[in-house]
Amino acid sequence: MSVPSISDLHGLIRDVPDFPKPGILFKDITPLLADARGLALAVELMTKPYRDMRIAAVASAESRGFIFGTSIARELSAGFIPIRKPGKLPAEVRQHEYVLEYGTDRLEIHADALQPGQRVLVADDLLATGGTVEACCKLVEDLGAVVVGVVVLIELESLGGRACLTEYPVHSVLQY
């Protein structure tokens, strides 16, 4: 049995045209998630650059970010901090509103989720325009923690998401 490669990971990403709306080419990660070797490689490649960085916690937004964030946190022996849509967290929250292509959205984090100075890695499945990941970084910083990096499985380079993340080192495994 051969060791899976980056090209194998590309082969596990399914293109779904016109989802969730006409003109969008959706990158579906469910075939990768269903493949044990592909999933293991994806998590390893997302984790590897941060192994020696003393990460205290990994923060991710729901829902696909949770899949990779918890796996990376486990690999780094770090905690996991969920960032959720409004009204989903039971205790006191901090929130950050951000601009989408057509309107705004908001994410929340528990007000006591992180301590000042904690080193945090922000993880997500996809970097597109960067709004969601940037909002996650701002929430982490609002609690006084330090974002030491951003890691994503897929980066859609043509959408320019890195441009709003220039304050942070960004690592992507797959680029389209």
Tab-separated table of N, CA and C in Angstrom:
chain	number	residue	atom	x	y	z
A	1	MET	N	0.839	-1.178	0.000
A	1	MET	CA	0.000	0.000	0.000
A	1	MET	C	0.884	1.241	0.000
A	2	SER	N	0.670	2.143	-0.947
A	2	SER	CA	1.504	3.338	-1.046
A	2	SER	C	1.034	4.420	-0.080
A	3	VAL	N	1.966	5.301	0.243
A	3	VAL	CA	1.664	6.434	1.115
A	3	VAL	C	0.879	7.458	0.298
A	4	PRO	N	-0.234	7.969	0.829
A	4	PRO	CA	-0.993	8.964	0.061
A	4	PRO	C	-0.191	10.253	-0.112
A	5	SER	N	-0.491	10.975	-1.181
A	5	SER	CA	0.232	12.203	-1.504
A	5	SER	C	-0.743	13.375	-1.636
A	6	ILE	N	-0.182	14.552	-1.845
A	6	ILE	CA	-0.998	15.754	-2.066
A	6	ILE	C	-1.927	15.537	-3.261
A	7	SER	N	-1.408	14.922	-4.328
A	7	SER	CA	-2.279	14.706	-5.496
A	7	SER	C	-3.427	13.767	-5.149
A	8	ASP	N	-3.195	12.808	-4.248
A	8	ASP	CA	-4.292	11.948	-3.792
A	8	ASP	C	-5.348	12.781	-3.063
A	9	LEU	N	-4.911	13.752	-2.255
A	9	LEU	CA	-5.860	14.617	-1.549
A	9	LEU	C	-6.679	15.433	-2.545
A	10	HIS	N	-6.018	15.990	-3.558
A	10	HIS	CA	-6.754	16.726	-4.591
A	10	HIS	C	-7.829	15.827	-5.211
A	11	GLY	N	-7.488	14.563	-5.424
A	11	GLY	CA	-8.429	13.627	-6.018
A	11	GLY	C	-9.607	13.295	-5.121
A	12	LEU	N	-9.485	13.572	-3.828
A	12	LEU	CA	-10.567	13.299	-2.876
A	12	LEU	C	-11.482	14.501	-2.660
A	13	ILE	N	-11.209	15.606	-3.337
A	13	ILE	CA	-12.068	16.790	-3.253
A	13	ILE	C	-12.973	16.778	-4.486
A	14	ARG	N	-14.266	16.774	-4.237
A	14	ARG	CA	-15.241	16.708	-5.329
A	14	ARG	C	-15.745	18.117	-5.661
A	15	ASP	N	-15.761	18.444	-6.941
A	15	ASP	CA	-16.338	19.706	-7.400
A	15	ASP	C	-17.838	19.523	-7.616
A	16	VAL	N	-18.626	20.410	-7.014
A	16	VAL	CA	-20.079	20.383	-7.184
A	16	VAL	C	-20.481	21.731	-7.782
A	17	PRO	N	-20.815	21.736	-9.084
A	17	PRO	CA	-21.188	23.013	-9.704
A	17	PRO	C	-22.536	23.528	-9.217
A	18	ASP	N	-22.642	24.848	-9.181
A	18	ASP	CA	-23.892	25.546	-8.855
A	18	ASP	C	-24.432	25.211	-7.470
A	19	PHE	N	-23.524	25.020	-6.516
A	19	PHE	CA	-23.939	24.807	-5.123
A	19	PHE	C	-23.154	25.757	-4.245
A	20	PRO	N	-23.761	26.448	-3.330
A	20	PRO	CA	-25.173	26.442	-2.946
A	20	PRO	C	-26.060	27.316	-3.826
A	21	LYS	N	-25.441	27.999	-4.810
A	21	LYS	CA	-26.251	28.806	-5.724
A	21	LYS	C	-25.585	28.804	-7.093
A	22	PRO	N	-26.304	29.153	-8.136
A	22	PRO	CA	-25.736	29.148	-9.483
A	22	PRO	C	-24.457	29.982	-9.578
A	23	GLY	N	-23.485	29.435	-10.297
A	23	GLY	CA	-22.218	30.125	-10.504
A	23	GLY	C	-21.138	29.768	-9.503
A	24	ILE	N	-21.494	29.081	-8.422
A	24	ILE	CA	-20.519	28.684	-7.407
A	24	ILE	C	-20.043	27.273	-7.716
A	25	LEU	N	-18.723	27.046	-7.676
A	25	LEU	CA	-18.154	25.705	-7.792
A	25	LEU	C	-17.722	25.292	-6.391
A	26	PHE	N	-18.546	24.477	-5.739
A	26	PHE	CA	-18.347	24.078	-4.347
A	26	PHE	C	-17.300	22.983	-4.270
A	27	LYS	N	-16.339	23.148	-3.346
A	27	LYS	CA	-15.315	22.129	-3.093
A	27	LYS	C	-15.819	21.244	-1.955
A	28	ASP	N	-16.286	20.059	-2.298
A	28	ASP	CA	-16.883	19.123	-1.346
A	28	ASP	C	-15.805	18.235	-0.735
A	29	ILE	N	-15.628	18.341	0.590
A	29	ILE	CA	-14.600	17.562	1.285
A	29	ILE	C	-15.111	16.225	1.797
A	30	THR	N	-16.392	15.917	1.618
A	30	THR	CA	-16.914	14.669	2.211
A	30	THR	C	-16.235	13.412	1.675
A	31	PRO	N	-15.823	13.341	0.386
A	31	PRO	CA	-15.068	12.143	-0.017
A	31	PRO	C	-13.739	12.012	0.734
A	32	LEU	N	-13.067	13.129	1.002
A	32	LEU	CA	-11.824	13.096	1.771
A	32	LEU	C	-12.097	12.637	3.207
A	33	LEU	N	-13.169	13.144	3.801
A	33	LEU	CA	-13.507	12.760	5.171
A	33	LEU	C	-13.812	11.273	5.280
A	34	ALA	N	-14.363	10.690	4.223
A	34	ALA	CA	-14.729	9.272	4.226
A	34	ALA	C	-13.534	8.357	3.997
A	35	ASP	N	-12.433	8.897	3.552
A	35	ASP	CA	-11.237	8.110	3.246
A	35	ASP	C	-10.258	8.209	4.422
A	36	ALA	N	-10.090	7.126	5.146
A	36	ALA	CA	-9.284	7.142	6.376
A	36	ALA	C	-7.860	7.631	6.122
A	37	ARG	N	-7.223	7.155	5.082
A	37	ARG	CA	-5.837	7.552	4.803
A	37	ARG	C	-5.765	9.005	4.343
A	38	GLY	N	-6.730	9.417	3.538
A	38	GLY	CA	-6.757	10.810	3.078
A	38	GLY	C	-6.992	11.772	4.227
A	39	LEU	N	-7.926	11.426	5.111
A	39	LEU	CA	-8.205	12.271	6.269
A	39	LEU	C	-6.983	12.366	7.173
A	40	ALA	N	-6.344	11.235	7.420
A	40	ALA	CA	-5.145	11.235	8.273
A	40	ALA	C	-4.041	12.109	7.677
A	41	LEU	N	-3.840	12.010	6.360
A	41	LEU	CA	-2.815	12.831	5.715
A	41	LEU	C	-3.178	14.309	5.779
A	42	ALA	N	-4.432	14.633	5.523
A	42	ALA	CA	-4.855	16.031	5.582
A	42	ALA	C	-4.594	16.620	6.972
A	43	VAL	N	-4.979	15.900	8.009
A	43	VAL	CA	-4.771	16.391	9.378
A	43	VAL	C	-3.278	16.513	9.678
A	44	GLU	N	-2.484	15.544	9.251
A	44	GLU	CA	-1.036	15.612	9.485
A	44	GLU	C	-0.415	16.815	8.778
A	45	LEU	N	-0.798	17.053	7.543
A	45	LEU	CA	-0.230	18.176	6.800
A	45	LEU	C	-0.687	19.525	7.359
A	46	MET	N	-1.852	19.556	7.956
A	46	MET	CA	-2.325	20.783	8.602
A	46	MET	C	-1.627	21.001	9.942
A	47	THR	N	-1.281	19.927	10.615
A	47	THR	CA	-0.691	19.985	11.953
A	47	THR	C	0.817	20.215	11.939
A	48	LYS	N	1.500	19.588	11.006
A	48	LYS	CA	2.965	19.528	11.009
A	48	LYS	C	3.672	20.870	11.227
A	49	PRO	N	3.284	21.961	10.562
A	49	PRO	CA	4.024	23.217	10.763
A	49	PRO	C	3.929	23.787	12.181
A	50	TYR	N	3.029	23.269	12.985
A	50	TYR	CA	2.768	23.858	14.307
A	50	TYR	C	3.198	22.959	15.466
A	51	ARG	N	3.806	21.823	15.181
A	51	ARG	CA	4.145	20.859	16.232
A	51	ARG	C	5.047	21.432	17.317
A	52	ASP	N	5.949	22.307	16.966
A	52	ASP	CA	6.906	22.839	17.945
A	52	ASP	C	6.613	24.290	18.324
A	53	MET	N	5.366	24.717	18.176
A	53	MET	CA	5.040	26.124	18.410
A	53	MET	C	4.307	26.376	19.727
A	54	ARG	N	4.249	25.387	20.598
A	54	ARG	CA	3.625	25.539	21.928
A	54	ARG	C	2.206	26.119	21.828
A	55	ILE	N	1.394	25.515	20.988
A	55	ILE	CA	0.009	25.936	20.808
A	55	ILE	C	-0.803	25.499	22.032
A	56	ALA	N	-1.500	26.432	22.662
A	56	ALA	CA	-2.338	26.110	23.828
A	56	ALA	C	-3.729	25.660	23.412
A	57	ALA	N	-4.230	26.220	22.297
A	57	ALA	CA	-5.586	25.896	21.856
A	57	ALA	C	-5.704	26.091	20.352
A	58	VAL	N	-6.646	25.347	19.785
A	58	VAL	CA	-7.018	25.506	18.384
A	58	VAL	C	-8.453	26.014	18.378
A	59	ALA	N	-8.700	27.090	17.644
A	59	ALA	CA	-10.039	27.674	17.549
A	59	ALA	C	-10.551	27.508	16.125
A	60	SER	N	-11.817	27.095	16.016
A	60	SER	CA	-12.419	26.881	14.703
A	60	SER	C	-13.882	27.260	14.725
A	61	ALA	N	-14.356	27.715	13.556
A	61	ALA	CA	-15.766	28.043	13.394
A	61	ALA	C	-16.535	26.825	12.908
A	62	GLU	N	-17.800	26.784	13.310
A	62	GLU	CA	-18.638	25.666	12.874
A	62	GLU	C	-18.884	25.745	11.375
A	63	SER	N	-19.211	24.722	10.733
A	63	SER	CA	-19.239	23.367	11.238
A	63	SER	C	-18.063	22.548	10.717
A	64	ARG	N	-17.693	22.754	9.455
A	64	ARG	CA	-16.585	21.940	8.937
A	64	ARG	C	-15.273	22.268	9.619
A	65	GLY	N	-15.119	23.484	10.104
A	65	GLY	CA	-13.901	23.819	10.840
A	65	GLY	C	-13.725	22.970	12.083
A	66	PHE	N	-14.842	22.563	12.691
A	66	PHE	CA	-14.774	21.716	13.886
A	66	PHE	C	-14.095	20.383	13.583
A	67	ILE	N	-14.344	19.844	12.393
A	67	ILE	CA	-13.777	18.542	12.027
A	67	ILE	C	-12.260	18.599	12.089
A	68	PHE	N	-11.688	19.615	11.458
A	68	PHE	CA	-10.234	19.714	11.420
A	68	PHE	C	-9.670	20.309	12.700
A	69	GLY	N	-10.363	21.280	13.274
A	69	GLY	CA	-9.865	21.914	14.496
A	69	GLY	C	-9.693	20.945	15.644
A	70	THR	N	-10.678	20.083	15.873
A	70	THR	CA	-10.555	19.121	16.984
A	70	THR	C	-9.460	18.100	16.704
A	71	SER	N	-9.338	17.674	15.452
A	71	SER	CA	-8.287	16.703	15.112
A	71	SER	C	-6.896	17.310	15.295
A	72	ILE	N	-6.725	18.543	14.856
A	72	ILE	CA	-5.434	19.218	15.008
A	72	ILE	C	-5.134	19.451	16.483
A	73	ALA	N	-6.141	19.878	17.256
A	73	ALA	CA	-5.950	20.093	18.693
A	73	ALA	C	-5.469	18.810	19.361
A	74	ARG	N	-6.082	17.699	19.017
A	74	ARG	CA	-5.669	16.411	19.599
A	74	ARG	C	-4.219	16.101	19.245
A	75	GLU	N	-3.863	16.320	17.993
A	75	GLU	CA	-2.489	16.047	17.553
A	75	GLU	C	-1.471	16.937	18.269
A	76	LEU	N	-1.879	18.156	18.610
A	76	LEU	CA	-0.970	19.101	19.270
A	76	LEU	C	-1.066	19.051	20.793
A	77	SER	N	-1.893	18.146	21.324
A	77	SER	CA	-2.148	18.089	22.766
A	77	SER	C	-2.587	19.467	23.273
A	78	ALA	N	-3.465	20.086	22.510
A	78	ALA	CA	-3.973	21.421	22.831
A	78	ALA	C	-5.476	21.337	23.079
A	79	GLY	N	-6.024	22.394	23.638
A	79	GLY	CA	-7.463	22.480	23.805
A	79	GLY	C	-8.129	22.881	22.500
A	80	PHE	N	-9.451	22.728	22.468
A	80	PHE	CA	-10.224	23.131	21.295
A	80	PHE	C	-11.249	24.174	21.718
A	81	ILE	N	-11.337	25.265	20.970
A	81	ILE	CA	-12.256	26.359	21.267
A	81	ILE	C	-13.255	26.491	20.116
A	82	PRO	N	-14.534	26.179	20.372
A	82	PRO	CA	-15.530	26.327	19.311
A	82	PRO	C	-15.964	27.783	19.138
A	83	ILE	N	-16.049	28.195	17.890
A	83	ILE	CA	-16.588	29.503	17.534
A	83	ILE	C	-17.869	29.219	16.766
A	84	ARG	N	-18.971	29.830	17.245
A	84	ARG	CA	-20.277	29.415	16.743
A	84	ARG	C	-21.082	30.572	16.193
A	85	LYS	N	-22.148	30.198	15.507
A	85	LYS	CA	-23.123	31.178	15.035
A	85	LYS	C	-23.901	31.695	16.241
A	86	PRO	N	-24.534	32.851	16.128
A	86	PRO	CA	-25.228	33.460	17.272
A	86	PRO	C	-26.264	32.530	17.916
A	87	GLY	N	-26.284	32.582	19.257
A	87	GLY	CA	-27.287	31.854	20.018
A	87	GLY	C	-26.995	30.392	20.265
A	88	LYS	N	-25.817	29.921	19.924
A	88	LYS	CA	-25.493	28.495	20.077
A	88	LYS	C	-24.645	28.180	21.307
A	89	LEU	N	-24.021	29.188	21.896
A	89	LEU	CA	-23.177	28.966	23.075
A	89	LEU	C	-23.962	29.332	24.330
A	90	PRO	N	-23.875	28.503	25.387
A	90	PRO	CA	-24.753	28.677	26.546
A	90	PRO	C	-24.330	29.723	27.572
A	91	ALA	N	-23.069	30.125	27.582
A	91	ALA	CA	-22.607	31.075	28.602
A	91	ALA	C	-22.355	32.440	27.952
A	92	GLU	N	-21.809	33.367	28.734
A	92	GLU	CA	-21.529	34.709	28.234
A	92	GLU	C	-20.594	34.640	27.025
A	93	VAL	N	-20.899	35.439	26.011
A	93	VAL	CA	-20.117	35.396	24.774
A	93	VAL	C	-19.568	36.762	24.401
A	94	ARG	N	-18.545	36.734	23.579
A	94	ARG	CA	-18.076	37.895	22.834
A	94	ARG	C	-18.468	37.622	21.392
A	95	GLN	N	-18.761	38.674	20.644
A	95	GLN	CA	-19.187	38.475	19.264
A	95	GLN	C	-18.424	39.388	18.333
A	96	HIS	N	-18.378	38.977	17.081
A	96	HIS	CA	-17.737	39.787	16.046
A	96	HIS	C	-18.601	39.707	14.799
A	97	GLU	N	-18.996	40.873	14.319
A	97	GLU	CA	-19.784	40.949	13.091
A	97	GLU	C	-18.834	41.216	11.935
A	98	TYR	N	-19.093	40.558	10.810
A	98	TYR	CA	-18.233	40.741	9.657
A	98	TYR	C	-19.064	40.822	8.382
A	99	VAL	N	-18.453	41.368	7.342
A	99	VAL	CA	-19.150	41.633	6.092
A	99	VAL	C	-19.003	40.446	5.151
A	100	LEU	N	-20.127	40.059	4.565
A	100	LEU	CA	-20.155	39.050	3.515
A	100	LEU	C	-20.365	39.753	2.188
A	101	GLU	N	-20.352	38.993	1.106
A	101	GLU	CA	-20.556	39.584	-0.219
A	101	GLU	C	-21.875	40.348	-0.275
A	102	TYR	N	-22.937	39.774	0.330
A	102	TYR	CA	-24.250	40.417	0.341
A	102	TYR	C	-24.784	40.456	1.759
A	103	GLY	N	-24.312	41.373	2.587
A	103	GLY	CA	-24.814	41.489	3.950
A	103	GLY	C	-23.734	41.269	4.980
A	104	THR	N	-24.169	40.911	6.183
A	104	THR	CA	-23.248	40.687	7.286
A	104	THR	C	-23.592	39.380	7.987
A	105	ASP	N	-22.669	38.909	8.792
A	105	ASP	CA	-22.878	37.727	9.620
A	105	ASP	C	-22.166	37.977	10.938
A	106	ARG	N	-22.355	37.076	11.885
A	106	ARG	CA	-21.761	37.251	13.209
A	106	ARG	C	-21.331	35.897	13.742
A	107	LEU	N	-20.204	35.891	14.448
A	107	LEU	CA	-19.715	34.699	15.140
A	107	LEU	C	-19.534	35.038	16.605
A	108	GLU	N	-19.598	33.987	17.450
A	108	GLU	CA	-19.461	34.178	18.894
A	108	GLU	C	-18.490	33.159	19.483
A	109	ILE	N	-17.884	33.569	20.597
A	109	ILE	CA	-16.976	32.724	21.364
A	109	ILE	C	-17.311	32.940	22.837
A	110	HIS	N	-17.159	31.914	23.658
A	110	HIS	CA	-17.369	32.111	25.095
A	110	HIS	C	-16.381	33.146	25.621
A	111	ALA	N	-16.861	34.043	26.452
A	111	ALA	CA	-16.037	35.129	26.988
A	111	ALA	C	-14.868	34.619	27.828
A	112	ASP	N	-15.002	33.407	28.372
A	112	ASP	CA	-13.936	32.849	29.211
A	112	ASP	C	-13.182	31.710	28.512
A	113	ALA	N	-13.280	31.616	27.184
A	113	ALA	CA	-12.695	30.497	26.441
A	113	ALA	C	-11.173	30.503	26.442
A	114	LEU	N	-10.577	31.681	26.488
A	114	LEU	CA	-9.124	31.810	26.396
A	114	LEU	C	-8.621	32.798	27.434
A	115	GLN	N	-7.370	32.633	27.783
A	115	GLN	CA	-6.710	33.534	28.714
A	115	GLN	C	-5.758	34.457	27.952
A	116	PRO	N	-5.552	35.676	28.459
A	116	PRO	CA	-4.591	36.577	27.814
A	116	PRO	C	-3.227	35.905	27.654
A	117	GLY	N	-2.668	36.072	26.465
A	117	GLY	CA	-1.344	35.532	26.179
A	117	GLY	C	-1.332	34.099	25.659
A	118	GLN	N	-2.437	33.374	25.752
A	118	GLN	CA	-2.447	32.004	25.238
A	118	GLN	C	-2.168	32.009	23.744
A	119	ARG	N	-1.411	31.009	23.311
A	119	ARG	CA	-1.046	30.869	21.898
A	119	ARG	C	-2.090	30.003	21.202
A	120	VAL	N	-2.729	30.585	20.172
A	120	VAL	CA	-3.870	29.938	19.528
A	120	VAL	C	-3.628	29.796	18.027
A	121	LEU	N	-3.984	28.628	17.512
A	121	LEU	CA	-3.993	28.361	16.082
A	121	LEU	C	-5.443	28.395	15.623
A	122	VAL	N	-5.727	29.164	14.583
A	122	VAL	CA	-7.078	29.205	14.016
A	122	VAL	C	-7.093	28.250	12.821
A	123	ALA	N	-8.045	27.322	12.815
A	123	ALA	CA	-8.116	26.301	11.768
A	123	ALA	C	-9.488	26.304	11.113
A	124	ASP	N	-9.501	26.052	9.806
A	124	ASP	CA	-10.761	25.926	9.072
A	124	ASP	C	-10.541	25.000	7.886
A	125	ASP	N	-11.645	24.590	7.280
A	125	ASP	CA	-11.528	23.720	6.115
A	125	ASP	C	-11.169	24.508	4.862
A	126	LEU	N	-11.635	25.770	4.773
A	126	LEU	CA	-11.528	26.508	3.524
A	126	LEU	C	-11.260	27.985	3.768
A	127	LEU	N	-10.371	28.540	2.963
A	127	LEU	CA	-10.147	29.982	2.937
A	127	LEU	C	-10.613	30.484	1.573
A	128	ALA	N	-11.669	31.284	1.585
A	128	ALA	CA	-12.204	31.857	0.348
A	128	ALA	C	-11.931	33.356	0.383
A	129	THR	N	-12.909	34.153	0.767
A	129	THR	CA	-12.713	35.603	0.842
A	129	THR	C	-12.049	36.025	2.151
A	130	GLY	N	-12.004	35.142	3.121
A	130	GLY	CA	-11.291	35.398	4.366
A	130	GLY	C	-12.112	35.966	5.497
A	131	GLY	N	-13.364	36.318	5.263
A	131	GLY	CA	-14.170	36.961	6.289
A	131	GLY	C	-14.386	36.116	7.531
A	132	THR	N	-14.702	34.858	7.363
A	132	THR	CA	-14.949	33.982	8.515
A	132	THR	C	-13.678	33.778	9.319
A	133	VAL	N	-12.575	33.486	8.642
A	133	VAL	CA	-11.307	33.248	9.344
A	133	VAL	C	-10.839	34.520	10.046
A	134	GLU	N	-10.984	35.661	9.383
A	134	GLU	CA	-10.599	36.928	10.014
A	134	GLU	C	-11.441	37.179	11.270
A	135	ALA	N	-12.741	36.899	11.202
A	135	ALA	CA	-13.611	37.070	12.368
A	135	ALA	C	-13.158	36.167	13.515
A	136	CYS	N	-12.763	34.941	13.204
A	136	CYS	CA	-12.257	34.026	14.238
A	136	CYS	C	-11.000	34.599	14.898
A	137	CYS	N	-10.101	35.117	14.088
A	137	CYS	CA	-8.864	35.703	14.628
A	137	CYS	C	-9.179	36.887	15.538
A	138	LYS	N	-10.101	37.736	15.124
A	138	LYS	CA	-10.462	38.904	15.931
A	138	LYS	C	-11.092	38.486	17.256
A	139	LEU	N	-11.927	37.448	17.247
A	139	LEU	CA	-12.525	36.955	18.500
A	139	LEU	C	-11.447	36.444	19.453
A	140	VAL	N	-10.495	35.706	18.928
A	140	VAL	CA	-9.385	35.199	19.752
A	140	VAL	C	-8.623	36.368	20.364
A	141	GLU	N	-8.319	37.359	19.557
A	141	GLU	CA	-7.575	38.524	20.039
A	141	GLU	C	-8.398	39.368	21.007
A	142	ASP	N	-9.710	39.434	20.811
A	142	ASP	CA	-10.573	40.170	21.740
A	142	ASP	C	-10.470	39.619	23.157
A	143	LEU	N	-10.132	38.340	23.280
A	143	LEU	CA	-9.973	37.725	24.601
A	143	LEU	C	-8.546	37.853	25.128
A	144	GLY	N	-7.683	38.512	24.376
A	144	GLY	CA	-6.310	38.733	24.819
A	144	GLY	C	-5.347	37.629	24.429
A	145	ALA	N	-5.828	36.626	23.723
A	145	ALA	CA	-4.951	35.544	23.274
A	145	ALA	C	-4.209	35.980	22.010
A	146	VAL	N	-3.217	35.192	21.618
A	146	VAL	CA	-2.360	35.521	20.487
A	146	VAL	C	-2.593	34.499	19.370
A	147	VAL	N	-2.945	34.975	18.194
A	147	VAL	CA	-3.083	34.095	17.031
A	147	VAL	C	-1.685	33.867	16.461
A	148	VAL	N	-1.189	32.637	16.573
A	148	VAL	CA	0.155	32.340	16.072
A	148	VAL	C	0.134	31.862	14.629
A	149	GLY	N	-1.050	31.553	14.119
A	149	GLY	CA	-1.149	31.127	12.738
A	149	GLY	C	-2.569	30.765	12.364
A	150	VAL	N	-2.769	30.657	11.058
A	150	VAL	CA	-4.036	30.220	10.480
A	150	VAL	C	-3.714	29.039	9.576
A	151	VAL	N	-4.468	27.966	9.722
A	151	VAL	CA	-4.276	26.798	8.867
A	151	VAL	C	-5.610	26.401	8.256
A	152	VAL	N	-5.568	26.110	6.953
A	152	VAL	CA	-6.764	25.656	6.234
A	152	VAL	C	-6.390	24.474	5.355
A	153	LEU	N	-7.357	23.624	5.110
A	153	LEU	CA	-7.131	22.525	4.177
A	153	LEU	C	-7.074	23.063	2.749
A	154	ILE	N	-8.067	23.881	2.368
A	154	ILE	CA	-8.199	24.362	0.995
A	154	ILE	C	-8.163	25.885	0.972
A	155	GLU	N	-7.398	26.422	0.031
A	155	GLU	CA	-7.393	27.860	-0.212
A	155	GLU	C	-7.829	28.105	-1.650
A	156	LEU	N	-8.863	28.919	-1.815
A	156	LEU	CA	-9.313	29.345	-3.143
A	156	LEU	C	-8.587	30.653	-3.459
A	157	GLU	N	-7.431	30.530	-4.070
A	157	GLU	CA	-6.532	31.677	-4.243
A	157	GLU	C	-7.165	32.831	-5.014
A	158	SER	N	-7.996	32.535	-5.985
A	158	SER	CA	-8.579	33.600	-6.814
A	158	SER	C	-9.515	34.514	-6.027
A	159	LEU	N	-9.973	34.076	-4.853
A	159	LEU	CA	-10.885	34.901	-4.056
A	159	LEU	C	-10.146	35.826	-3.087
A	160	GLY	N	-8.824	35.685	-2.990
A	160	GLY	CA	-7.999	36.652	-2.273
A	160	GLY	C	-8.152	36.713	-0.765
A	161	GLY	N	-8.513	35.629	-0.128
A	161	GLY	CA	-8.715	35.628	1.320
A	161	GLY	C	-7.488	36.009	2.133
A	162	ARG	N	-6.307	35.735	1.624
A	162	ARG	CA	-5.078	36.084	2.356
A	162	ARG	C	-4.948	37.586	2.568
A	163	ALA	N	-5.545	38.351	1.686
A	163	ALA	CA	-5.402	39.813	1.747
A	163	ALA	C	-5.937	40.388	3.048
A	164	CYS	N	-6.956	39.773	3.648
A	164	CYS	CA	-7.466	40.298	4.923
A	164	CYS	C	-6.838	39.586	6.118
A	165	LEU	N	-5.831	38.753	5.864
A	165	LEU	CA	-5.161	38.024	6.949
A	165	LEU	C	-3.664	38.324	6.994
A	166	THR	N	-3.268	39.482	6.510
A	166	THR	CA	-1.843	39.796	6.406
A	166	THR	C	-1.134	39.859	7.755
A	167	GLU	N	-1.890	40.011	8.841
A	167	GLU	CA	-1.291	40.041	10.182
A	167	GLU	C	-0.859	38.655	10.665
A	168	TYR	N	-1.300	37.605	9.963
A	168	TYR	CA	-1.110	36.241	10.450
A	168	TYR	C	-0.415	35.373	9.406
A	169	PRO	N	0.467	34.490	9.856
A	169	PRO	CA	1.002	33.497	8.923
A	169	PRO	C	-0.114	32.514	8.549
A	170	VAL	N	-0.289	32.276	7.250
A	170	VAL	CA	-1.342	31.389	6.763
A	170	VAL	C	-0.697	30.195	6.073
A	171	HIS	N	-1.155	28.992	6.446
A	171	HIS	CA	-0.693	27.759	5.804
A	171	HIS	C	-1.908	27.051	5.215
A	172	SER	N	-1.849	26.771	3.916
A	172	SER	CA	-2.897	25.992	3.268
A	172	SER	C	-2.287	24.741	2.664
A	173	VAL	N	-3.012	23.638	2.760
A	173	VAL	CA	-2.510	22.363	2.230
A	173	VAL	C	-2.773	22.254	0.738
A	174	LEU	N	-3.988	22.587	0.317
A	174	LEU	CA	-4.386	22.485	-1.093
A	174	LEU	C	-4.773	23.858	-1.612
A	175	GLN	N	-4.276	24.214	-2.781
A	175	GLN	CA	-4.612	25.498	-3.381
A	175	GLN	C	-5.319	25.254	-4.710
A	176	TYR	N	-6.343	26.057	-4.922
A	176	TYR	CA	-7.089	26.028	-6.191
A	176	TYR	C	-7.188	27.438	-6.715
